[in-house]
Amino acid sequence: MDPNKYDHQTIDPKWQRYWETNKTFEAKNKGKKKYILDMFPYPSGDGLHVGHPRGYVASDIVAKYYQMKGFDVMHPVGFDAFGLPAENAAIKKGVHPAENTANNVVRFSEQLKSIGLGYDWSRVINTSDPEYYKWTQWLFLKLLENDLAYQKEAYVNWCPNDKTVLANEQVVGGCCERCGTEVVQQKRKQWFFRITAFTEDLIKDLDLVDFPEGTKEIQKNWIGKSEGADITFKVKDSDEEITVYTTRLDTLFGATYMVLAPEYENLDKFITDQQKATVEGYIKEASKKTELDRLADTKDKTGVFTGKYAINPANGEEIPIWVADYVLGSYGYGAVMAVPAHDERDFEFAKKFDLPIRKVVSGGELPYVGEGDLVNSEEFDGESSNTAFVAITKKVDGKITTKYRLRDWLVSRQRYWGAPIPVFYDKDDNPIPIEEKDLPVVLPTDVEFRPSGESPLETSKDFSEIPEKYIKKGAVRREFDTLDTFVCSSWYFLRYTDPNNDKEFAKKDKINYWMPIDLYVGGAEHSTGHLIFARFITKALQKFGYFEFSEPFAKLRHPGMVLGENNEKMSKSRGNVINPDDVIAGFGADALRMYEMFMGPFDQFIPWSTAGIEGVRKFLDRSYRVIRDNHKNEADEDQDLKEKFYDLVVKITKDTENMDFNTAVSAFMVFVNAAIEKEKVSSFWVEDFVKILAPYAPHLAEELWQDILAKKTSIWEESWPEAKKYKVEGRIITVVVQEAGKKRGEVNVKEGASQQDVVDLVDDDPKLEKLLEYKNRIYIQDRIINFY
Ligand code: ANZ
């Protein structure tokens, strides 16, 4: 072994075993708490990727920091083990999903431990474990009992390859998120969770949490609140009416045609006999497209005329009724008044089908979507769109309303590898909930889990049988669908607070002690899925009285992705994947940890660099050598190094709290270089340096602490050092001198100098003295003086 290097291959596993045996990172359930959480991994067969540790190391550093600050820290981990990918992988390899998942969990656990992540392994959970999904099923029953779970016939996204229903967020660009097959629309009876009961709270309570602003915006857009009006059009020569929702009633005089969605209820009544065949043919074609395809603005608009006309209530004009798939059945009333002069989609459509385009708002070029003064609008001419909106609504007897884009959450899946939905049905298809004391409904193993279009659980002999008790209640068949895995992950963070409880999903006092989560770290791609579902379930359980808080995540941060060295997304097909096992074998866990923090600002996407990790490793070796070779030197009293060390402690403390890890790592490097350059290295800083290094490089820190500095206890029993004991009195610092916010120069003063001291120095400086003509001054001690 090279004496200039520390031996990570021995040191890393040695201390990992030591921490595990000593339960170093287990939470205590008493004191001042911090709950620090990563989004739990889904244990894929590929194992960890270097992207995973970016978030995990960050939360680990924060957790370890707070532990040294004297907090009772809970930093748990578990596995999001149910779901399509596990099932697909199992199908591909021909092994049972349970076995495949169990193997992956073992491998993931080893990998997580090899990074030195201080998880509390006594709390580990696995969503495919009956002890866990018993409570997922219980959650379903609670929602059902409170009318937040219900069944409905609905068009659903259907993946013909995976043979399953997909949630909207699992459809990407019209294709199945997992396998890329084009998704089609199908009508089925499905279970839904009524997330829309909490729409306003989901928007409003974003004010209570510390999330990245962009994530709050994404959630608000996803919920899609809009203010508009409902108005009703009569249909010519008929008793029928059509109600539309519009956000631009001010443009009513410009409505030159109407459009119904292909799914519009009782569409037949709005079609003439002559047009029947054409319209039916069109509807059939439209049913092959997904909502997303239909929404895509770039696609060519399609549609057909129904043969009928509606009457514009503002001016009595007859306007043709069309059917077109750019109008969605699921939003508003599935019908629009089309105003081609002021709506982009209507404009495109009108041009294509040669429908009249009438300008009613003055402004720019058509389609003009902005506001302005009305024209061609009879008595409203000259009024501004804003005020005319209210007046026109009144005139046509419209109703001002609010609508949301958020839809209820479709949770049934015709798949095997998930939590069975705990209900039977009677002969009239009414659900009979399974009683809480009969949970869990265990997932059977005698199942043909390869996709066939039917729920795989139907192939189980055991599962199909109905117990006597439920036959007496009238049960004639079982529910064979399983729950969307996002249900499993919508409440897992509550289970960590009391993971072995077999009486309740978690005890109230434990939930109230640990929740809400002080820091939640995970990918921004979950903004409209998991993060909204978890917020909804928390609100539902709060409403049922299980706890008092309304938001699960007090603070949320997203790690940026680690890209390949070629600046592209890491993927097997691009051949640019870096395996963390290789990095750890070559450079050690601490180099991996520190490098991932050093790459760049935590939330940015950064390419991997082998040269970069080599640099970090050199820094760790340098730290090791300088401490090994000098810790017995005289302690005092190098003023320059003392000032630098004071700055270092201040900076690492601040940067760790703010998650500015990259600048923290570079501060460590700058300090170690400064120490090494000294002819004679003093040792006063050594112990506290090891302490502040510990969250970042725990293995090396424990080695230095116990083996080099020969301490009898673990570094993790130490407290975070106070910077102030290194404060050098009367040291000279630089104050920036500004004129009306612009930098004009600098003066060097003793730290803590008064405003007058600084002004005197400015006065002495021929280049700056003229600033004294300004009467107003703002002085921020030790930093800036501004004259204006
Ligand atoms: C007339 C109009 C004129 C509209 C105009 C817009 C501009 P947001 O703001 O997202 O809520 N709309 C209503 N229901 C629809 C459906 N089922 N499918 C597709 N589009 C639908 O959007 C509200 C607007 O979306 C409504 O206002 C309606 O078009 C359209 F110059 O009505 B508007």
PDB file of N, CA and C and ligand atoms in Angstrom, residues 224-227 244-249 251 261 295 326-339 341-343 345-346 368-369 403 405, ligand 1:
ATOM      1  N   GLY A 224     -54.370  23.122 -12.220  1.00  0.00           N
ATOM      2  CA  GLY A 224     -54.992  23.892 -13.291  1.00  0.00           C
ATOM      3  C   GLY A 224     -56.282  24.591 -12.937  1.00  0.00           C
ATOM      4  N   LYS A 225     -56.183  25.487 -11.964  1.00  0.00           N
ATOM      5  CA  LYS A 225     -57.383  26.245 -11.603  1.00  0.00           C
ATOM      6  C   LYS A 225     -57.675  27.283 -12.689  1.00  0.00           C
ATOM      7  N   SER A 226     -58.938  27.390 -13.097  1.00  0.00           N
ATOM      8  CA  SER A 226     -59.256  28.458 -14.040  1.00  0.00           C
ATOM      9  C   SER A 226     -60.617  29.071 -13.712  1.00  0.00           C
ATOM     10  N   GLU A 227     -60.705  30.388 -13.904  1.00  0.00           N
ATOM     11  CA  GLU A 227     -61.935  31.109 -13.590  1.00  0.00           C
ATOM     12  C   GLU A 227     -62.615  31.456 -14.908  1.00  0.00           C
ATOM     13  N   VAL A 244     -71.503  25.198 -22.250  1.00  0.00           N
ATOM     14  CA  VAL A 244     -70.045  25.221 -22.417  1.00  0.00           C
ATOM     15  C   VAL A 244     -69.413  25.968 -21.255  1.00  0.00           C
ATOM     16  N   TYR A 245     -68.151  25.656 -21.048  1.00  0.00           N
ATOM     17  CA  TYR A 245     -67.358  26.412 -20.075  1.00  0.00           C
ATOM     18  C   TYR A 245     -66.385  27.267 -20.874  1.00  0.00           C
ATOM     19  N   THR A 246     -66.320  28.540 -20.557  1.00  0.00           N
ATOM     20  CA  THR A 246     -65.379  29.411 -21.271  1.00  0.00           C
ATOM     21  C   THR A 246     -64.692  30.367 -20.312  1.00  0.00           C
ATOM     22  N   THR A 247     -63.445  30.633 -20.604  1.00  0.00           N
ATOM     23  CA  THR A 247     -62.725  31.625 -19.800  1.00  0.00           C
ATOM     24  C   THR A 247     -62.785  32.984 -20.506  1.00  0.00           C
ATOM     25  N   ARG A 248     -63.415  32.998 -21.683  1.00  0.00           N
ATOM     26  CA  ARG A 248     -63.451  34.244 -22.460  1.00  0.00           C
ATOM     27  C   ARG A 248     -64.851  34.560 -22.958  1.00  0.00           C
ATOM     28  N   LEU A 249     -65.765  34.734 -22.023  1.00  0.00           N
ATOM     29  CA  LEU A 249     -67.123  35.059 -22.426  1.00  0.00           C
ATOM     30  C   LEU A 249     -67.170  36.417 -23.133  1.00  0.00           C
ATOM     31  N   THR A 251     -65.660  37.146 -25.552  1.00  0.00           N
ATOM     32  CA  THR A 251     -65.522  36.944 -26.996  1.00  0.00           C
ATOM     33  C   THR A 251     -66.767  36.298 -27.608  1.00  0.00           C
ATOM     34  N   ALA A 261     -66.957  17.232 -27.938  1.00  0.00           N
ATOM     35  CA  ALA A 261     -65.944  16.168 -27.880  1.00  0.00           C
ATOM     36  C   ALA A 261     -66.550  14.885 -28.444  1.00  0.00           C
ATOM     37  N   LEU A 295     -54.255  16.787 -27.295  1.00  0.00           N
ATOM     38  CA  LEU A 295     -53.944  18.124 -26.792  1.00  0.00           C
ATOM     39  C   LEU A 295     -52.808  18.785 -27.559  1.00  0.00           C
ATOM     40  N   TYR A 326     -60.035  17.819 -30.589  1.00  0.00           N
ATOM     41  CA  TYR A 326     -59.219  18.752 -29.784  1.00  0.00           C
ATOM     42  C   TYR A 326     -60.003  19.215 -28.560  1.00  0.00           C
ATOM     43  N   VAL A 327     -61.291  18.911 -28.543  1.00  0.00           N
ATOM     44  CA  VAL A 327     -62.076  19.148 -27.331  1.00  0.00           C
ATOM     45  C   VAL A 327     -62.114  17.837 -26.548  1.00  0.00           C
ATOM     46  N   LEU A 328     -61.827  17.929 -25.263  1.00  0.00           N
ATOM     47  CA  LEU A 328     -61.720  16.725 -24.435  1.00  0.00           C
ATOM     48  C   LEU A 328     -63.024  16.462 -23.702  1.00  0.00           C
ATOM     49  N   GLY A 329     -63.363  15.187 -23.597  1.00  0.00           N
ATOM     50  CA  GLY A 329     -64.582  14.828 -22.881  1.00  0.00           C
ATOM     51  C   GLY A 329     -64.472  15.070 -21.389  1.00  0.00           C
ATOM     52  N   SER A 330     -63.242  15.083 -20.890  1.00  0.00           N
ATOM     53  CA  SER A 330     -63.054  15.093 -19.443  1.00  0.00           C
ATOM     54  C   SER A 330     -62.922  16.480 -18.841  1.00  0.00           C
ATOM     55  N   TYR A 331     -62.921  17.525 -19.653  1.00  0.00           N
ATOM     56  CA  TYR A 331     -62.745  18.864 -19.078  1.00  0.00           C
ATOM     57  C   TYR A 331     -63.996  19.696 -19.313  1.00  0.00           C
ATOM     58  N   GLY A 332     -64.344  20.503 -18.341  1.00  0.00           N
ATOM     59  CA  GLY A 332     -65.526  21.356 -18.458  1.00  0.00           C
ATOM     60  C   GLY A 332     -66.733  20.502 -18.790  1.00  0.00           C
ATOM     61  N   TYR A 333     -67.441  20.827 -19.884  1.00  0.00           N
ATOM     62  CA  TYR A 333     -68.613  20.036 -20.286  1.00  0.00           C
ATOM     63  C   TYR A 333     -68.344  19.219 -21.542  1.00  0.00           C
ATOM     64  N   GLY A 334     -67.103  19.185 -21.984  1.00  0.00           N
ATOM     65  CA  GLY A 334     -66.813  18.446 -23.214  1.00  0.00           C
ATOM     66  C   GLY A 334     -67.353  19.168 -24.434  1.00  0.00           C
ATOM     67  N   ALA A 335     -67.569  20.486 -24.294  1.00  0.00           N
ATOM     68  CA  ALA A 335     -68.114  21.267 -25.399  1.00  0.00           C
ATOM     69  C   ALA A 335     -67.508  22.660 -25.346  1.00  0.00           C
ATOM     70  N   VAL A 336     -67.233  23.260 -26.498  1.00  0.00           N
ATOM     71  CA  VAL A 336     -66.740  24.640 -26.487  1.00  0.00           C
ATOM     72  C   VAL A 336     -67.476  25.497 -27.500  1.00  0.00           C
ATOM     73  N   MET A 337     -67.553  26.794 -27.165  1.00  0.00           N
ATOM     74  CA  MET A 337     -67.946  27.770 -28.174  1.00  0.00           C
ATOM     75  C   MET A 337     -66.627  28.175 -28.818  1.00  0.00           C
ATOM     76  N   ALA A 338     -66.552  28.047 -30.123  1.00  0.00           N
ATOM     77  CA  ALA A 338     -65.268  28.283 -30.769  1.00  0.00           C
ATOM     78  C   ALA A 338     -65.179  29.712 -31.264  1.00  0.00           C
ATOM     79  N   VAL A 339     -64.067  30.369 -30.874  1.00  0.00           N
ATOM     80  CA  VAL A 339     -63.853  31.762 -31.254  1.00  0.00           C
ATOM     81  C   VAL A 339     -62.530  31.836 -32.017  1.00  0.00           C
ATOM     82  N   ALA A 341     -61.030  33.843 -33.932  1.00  0.00           N
ATOM     83  CA  ALA A 341     -60.196  35.043 -33.994  1.00  0.00           C
ATOM     84  C   ALA A 341     -59.321  35.189 -32.751  1.00  0.00           C
ATOM     85  N   HIS A 342     -59.706  34.506 -31.636  1.00  0.00           N
ATOM     86  CA  HIS A 342     -59.003  34.771 -30.378  1.00  0.00           C
ATOM     87  C   HIS A 342     -58.549  33.520 -29.626  1.00  0.00           C
ATOM     88  N   ASP A 343     -58.574  32.390 -30.308  1.00  0.00           N
ATOM     89  CA  ASP A 343     -58.079  31.163 -29.695  1.00  0.00           C
ATOM     90  C   ASP A 343     -57.274  30.420 -30.753  1.00  0.00           C
ATOM     91  N   ARG A 345     -56.262  27.265 -31.166  1.00  0.00           N
ATOM     92  CA  ARG A 345     -56.737  25.993 -31.717  1.00  0.00           C
ATOM     93  C   ARG A 345     -57.957  26.184 -32.607  1.00  0.00           C
ATOM     94  N   ASP A 346     -58.871  27.063 -32.152  1.00  0.00           N
ATOM     95  CA  ASP A 346     -60.058  27.348 -32.961  1.00  0.00           C
ATOM     96  C   ASP A 346     -59.642  27.993 -34.288  1.00  0.00           C
ATOM     97  N   TYR A 368     -55.602  36.684 -31.927  1.00  0.00           N
ATOM     98  CA  TYR A 368     -55.146  37.561 -30.852  1.00  0.00           C
ATOM     99  C   TYR A 368     -55.755  37.078 -29.538  1.00  0.00           C
ATOM    100  N   VAL A 369     -54.908  36.592 -28.644  1.00  0.00           N
ATOM    101  CA  VAL A 369     -55.431  35.966 -27.423  1.00  0.00           C
ATOM    102  C   VAL A 369     -55.428  36.911 -26.219  1.00  0.00           C
ATOM    103  N   LYS A 403     -63.085  26.174 -12.543  1.00  0.00           N
ATOM    104  CA  LYS A 403     -62.874  24.770 -12.919  1.00  0.00           C
ATOM    105  C   LYS A 403     -61.414  24.401 -12.686  1.00  0.00           C
ATOM    106  N   ARG A 405     -58.265  21.390 -13.676  1.00  0.00           N
ATOM    107  CA  ARG A 405     -57.870  20.314 -14.596  1.00  0.00           C
ATOM    108  C   ARG A 405     -57.632  18.996 -13.854  1.00  0.00           C
TER     109      ARG A 405
HETATM  110  C1  ANZ B   1     -64.193  30.317 -25.736  1.00  0.00           C
HETATM  111  C2  ANZ B   1     -62.853  30.882 -25.866  1.00  0.00           C
HETATM  112  C3  ANZ B   1     -62.465  31.987 -26.595  1.00  0.00           C
HETATM  113  C4  ANZ B   1     -61.915  30.209 -25.114  1.00  0.00           C
HETATM  114  C5  ANZ B   1     -61.148  32.347 -26.564  1.00  0.00           C
HETATM  115  C6  ANZ B   1     -60.597  30.523 -25.062  1.00  0.00           C
HETATM  116  C7  ANZ B   1     -60.204  31.616 -25.806  1.00  0.00           C
HETATM  117  P1  ANZ B   1     -58.531  26.840 -19.266  1.00  0.00           P
HETATM  118  O1  ANZ B   1     -58.115  28.276 -19.131  1.00  0.00           O
HETATM  119  O2  ANZ B   1     -57.389  25.918 -19.423  1.00  0.00           O
HETATM  120  O3  ANZ B   1     -59.525  26.428 -18.214  1.00  0.00           O
HETATM  121  N1  ANZ B   1     -62.375  24.480 -23.323  1.00  0.00           N
HETATM  122  C8  ANZ B   1     -63.410  24.348 -22.487  1.00  0.00           C
HETATM  123  N2  ANZ B   1     -63.723  23.048 -22.331  1.00  0.00           N
HETATM  124  C9  ANZ B   1     -62.864  22.365 -23.102  1.00  0.00           C
HETATM  125  C10 ANZ B   1     -62.689  20.994 -23.387  1.00  0.00           C
HETATM  126  N3  ANZ B   1     -63.472  20.065 -22.848  1.00  0.00           N
HETATM  127  N4  ANZ B   1     -61.685  20.631 -24.216  1.00  0.00           N
HETATM  128  C11 ANZ B   1     -60.892  21.568 -24.778  1.00  0.00           C
HETATM  129  N5  ANZ B   1     -61.024  22.868 -24.563  1.00  0.00           N
HETATM  130  C12 ANZ B   1     -61.994  23.273 -23.736  1.00  0.00           C
HETATM  131  O4  ANZ B   1     -59.312  26.725 -20.695  1.00  0.00           O
HETATM  132  C13 ANZ B   1     -60.626  27.123 -20.825  1.00  0.00           C
HETATM  133  C14 ANZ B   1     -60.902  27.272 -22.290  1.00  0.00           C
HETATM  134  O5  ANZ B   1     -60.672  26.010 -22.913  1.00  0.00           O
HETATM  135  C15 ANZ B   1     -62.340  27.630 -22.560  1.00  0.00           C
HETATM  136  O6  ANZ B   1     -62.463  28.996 -22.946  1.00  0.00           O
HETATM  137  C16 ANZ B   1     -62.666  26.868 -23.835  1.00  0.00           C
HETATM  138  O7  ANZ B   1     -62.338  27.750 -24.875  1.00  0.00           O
HETATM  139  C17 ANZ B   1     -61.712  25.710 -23.806  1.00  0.00           C
HETATM  140  F1  ANZ B   1     -60.777  33.434 -27.278  1.00  0.00           F
HETATM  141  O8  ANZ B   1     -64.065  29.358 -24.687  1.00  0.00           O
HETATM  142  B1  ANZ B   1     -62.637  29.053 -24.396  1.00  0.00           B
END
